[in-house]
Amino acid sequence: VVTLADVARLSATSRSTASRALKNDPRISDETADRVRLVAKALGYRPNVAARTLATGRSGIFGLIVPSTLMDDVFGAQVVSAVTSAAGEHDGGVMLWLSHDRPSRAIRETVSNGLIDGLVVSILVQNEPWIDELLDSGLPCVLIGRHSSRTDTSYAAIDNITATRALMEHVRDQGYERVATIRGPIGNTDAEERHSVFVEAMGGADQIDANLVEVGDHFSYEGGYAAATALLRHRPDCIVAGNDPMAMGALAAVRAAGLRTPEDVGVAGWDDVRAANRPDVRLTTVHHNMEAVGREAVEILLKLIGGAQGPIRKTVPASLVIRESTLRSRGDEKEAKA
Amino acid sequence: VVTLADVARLSATSRSTASRALKNDPRISDETADRVRLVAKALGYRPNVAARTLATGRSGIFGLIVPSTLMDDVFGAQVVSAVTSAAGEHDGGVMLWLSHDRPSRAIRETVSNGLIDGLVVSILVQNEPWIDELLDSGLPCVLIGRHSSRTDTSYAAIDNITATRALMEHVRDQGYERVATIRGPIGNTDAEERHSVFVEAMGGADQIDANLVEVGDHFSYEGGYAAATALLRHRPDCIVAGNDPMAMGALAAVRAAGLRTPEDVGVAGWDDVRAANRPDVRLTTVHHNMEAVGREAVEILLKLIGGAQGPIRKTVPASLVIRESTLRSRGDEKEAKA
DNA sequence: CTGAAAGCGCTTACAG
DNA sequence: CTGAAAGCGCTTACAG
């Protein structure tokens, strides 16, 4: 491999000068700089990242921690993809860890291996204990998705609240009256936030018929199917699910019960996965932009690395997508309600 | 941060000795070694990876390159997840790159940044040009999935051939006679291999009715739906798809055409995604083990890094999963055929 | 505008 | 069994 010393020699300068020339230090004369750059290019010089990291204490590499179970899902792929491309746009590399069974070991190694400028971490559930170790390590750290129990964490997240409010309003406008929900797992931040808006829209916890609330297992289609089957015994006219797979499970359960969507039971989801728009599905849902969340996360991290005082928080809007699964198209009823 | 020098000082030895003690060099006396390890632990010493990499030329980090489009799919997540956990089992870290629009720049940076011991690369299509640059760079390199035009590449891959043969045999056993296929994209190794077995099972290219072969766009549900719709005009009694999403699209197309599965048209897929086992789907398919492929890839890479002469190749078996979508359950007919 | 020198934190012949 | 020294490839005050 070719090193800086090689470049310096062939361009008849010192390593110091060569180093400066290659990072466009204005103190270097144009002739010298050009010469160095030419030689570097000709030799195919690539700076050794390990050496540079050791010298500067900065690697340009971010760590990314994702729960391994998330990777069974499109969601995990989206997070990984979003953070990786955003980092790439800033010429940053990404090291990936899956927080498996035994996260703490891997994590401890991560934090102070001297190779990582900062960390983006995705959590499934609020208050996972190993998180604190990271947050308190002094390493710049941003959560993707949230972690509500601490007020000192930086994060980038989808704005669940606003979009879910719009969704609930739409449900109301369509004249649905017995609205049930299949919420996501307890403790999952997205699930909690979306559910809190459901509760709010229904007039508060004490106004809610407990029979119309089910928890969907693991945010999954199967969980949605089972939950919907239970809910249908109480004759809801609409089911609002915490994500699309559960909503699609609900659709199947409705069909299996001999009922029709949206005439008998409306169904709504969250996430706008690809399948939500299939001709035989046409699910009303909320579309979000994970790429944007990844970008925000990386930008926050960069600021923290640059010395900014945290916490820095950013929320990315999501938008209601209305499709046939909730459209009873009785514009008149809407008026009547109002 | 605490460095080796700190550990050495507090345990009253030299950095050399401390370094050796921590890597269990047998030359160090037990007392000294124990003392060093105790101090290291007490201080929470973590070796600086950049420094060690610079000194030894080995980082324990692998690069992983995945086409960004793959990440829209469960498949991409599986590859990432499999390689990352396998690397973790060998105490290896993984740096991830998405081979986006402009792979070559990122790739060139990767190859000789001195931070990576080797590379696992996932390709979509045979003969992507930028691959050669990598393979010829001297960096140990293993493909996950294959790349057929070169004979000097190492890879770990799913055994498409054997399992697809079993699938075609099953289709025959069920008495299907006008068997159509929705194959995956041209040039995609998995698609080509699976299709080649289809052709073989149908008695060779010249025996095949071109009307019974369609290419499914992007391996997608929508592509499968469109392809199946076209195929149904030629009255196949079975559709073998190159993956599950396309097969599920085909199922929907069959239903939309007012036909039933498996009575009128059998449908089979590949991959055994989660949805393939839904009660309303029950798709005959092929189950593979991406985790195992990832493990093989990492093991091959480790051998190459250790100096083994390539190419090293390994193929992981996949297994036929028979479900209702192809089960006409006419055991008698099967006999009649035989 | 340029260069000699020290240093980043580790490893590893080499000598004892 | 242990240590002093050189070196991995870069950066960056410091001096000129």
mmCIF file of C-alpha atoms in Angstrom, chain A residues 146 156-165 190 193-194 197 270 286-289 293 314-319:
data_model
loop_
_atom_site.group_PDB
_atom_site.id
_atom_site.type_symbol
_atom_site.label_atom_id
_atom_site.label_comp_id
_atom_site.label_asym_id
_atom_site.label_seq_id
_atom_site.Cartn_x
_atom_site.Cartn_y
_atom_site.Cartn_z
ATOM 1 C CA ARG A 146 -37.468 7.650 21.593
ATOM 2 C CA ALA A 156 -34.728 11.870 16.176
ATOM 3 C CA ALA A 157 -38.146 10.366 15.828
ATOM 4 C CA ILE A 158 -41.309 10.198 13.841
ATOM 5 C CA ASP A 159 -43.995 12.559 15.035
ATOM 6 C CA ASN A 160 -46.583 10.017 16.052
ATOM 7 C CA ILE A 161 -48.837 12.477 17.772
ATOM 8 C CA THR A 162 -49.871 14.879 15.056
ATOM 9 C CA ALA A 163 -50.471 12.277 12.388
ATOM 10 C CA THR A 164 -52.414 9.993 14.689
ATOM 11 C CA ARG A 165 -54.613 12.926 15.628
ATOM 12 C CA ASP A 190 -44.344 4.354 19.051
ATOM 13 C CA GLU A 193 -47.641 7.485 21.671
ATOM 14 C CA ARG A 194 -50.105 6.322 19.062
ATOM 15 C CA VAL A 197 -53.684 9.809 20.961
ATOM 16 C CA TRP A 270 -49.677 2.997 10.557
ATOM 17 C CA VAL A 286 -49.939 6.991 8.081
ATOM 18 C CA HIS A 287 -46.942 7.495 5.888
ATOM 19 C CA HIS A 288 -43.640 8.397 7.455
ATOM 20 C CA ASN A 289 -40.217 9.100 6.147
ATOM 21 C CA VAL A 293 -35.412 10.499 10.515
ATOM 22 C CA LYS A 314 -36.086 16.495 16.367
ATOM 23 C CA THR A 315 -39.319 15.096 15.213
ATOM 24 C CA VAL A 316 -40.223 14.358 11.612
ATOM 25 C CA PRO A 317 -43.809 14.803 10.451
ATOM 26 C CA ALA A 318 -45.844 11.919 9.117
ATOM 27 C CA SER A 319 -48.901 12.210 6.950
#
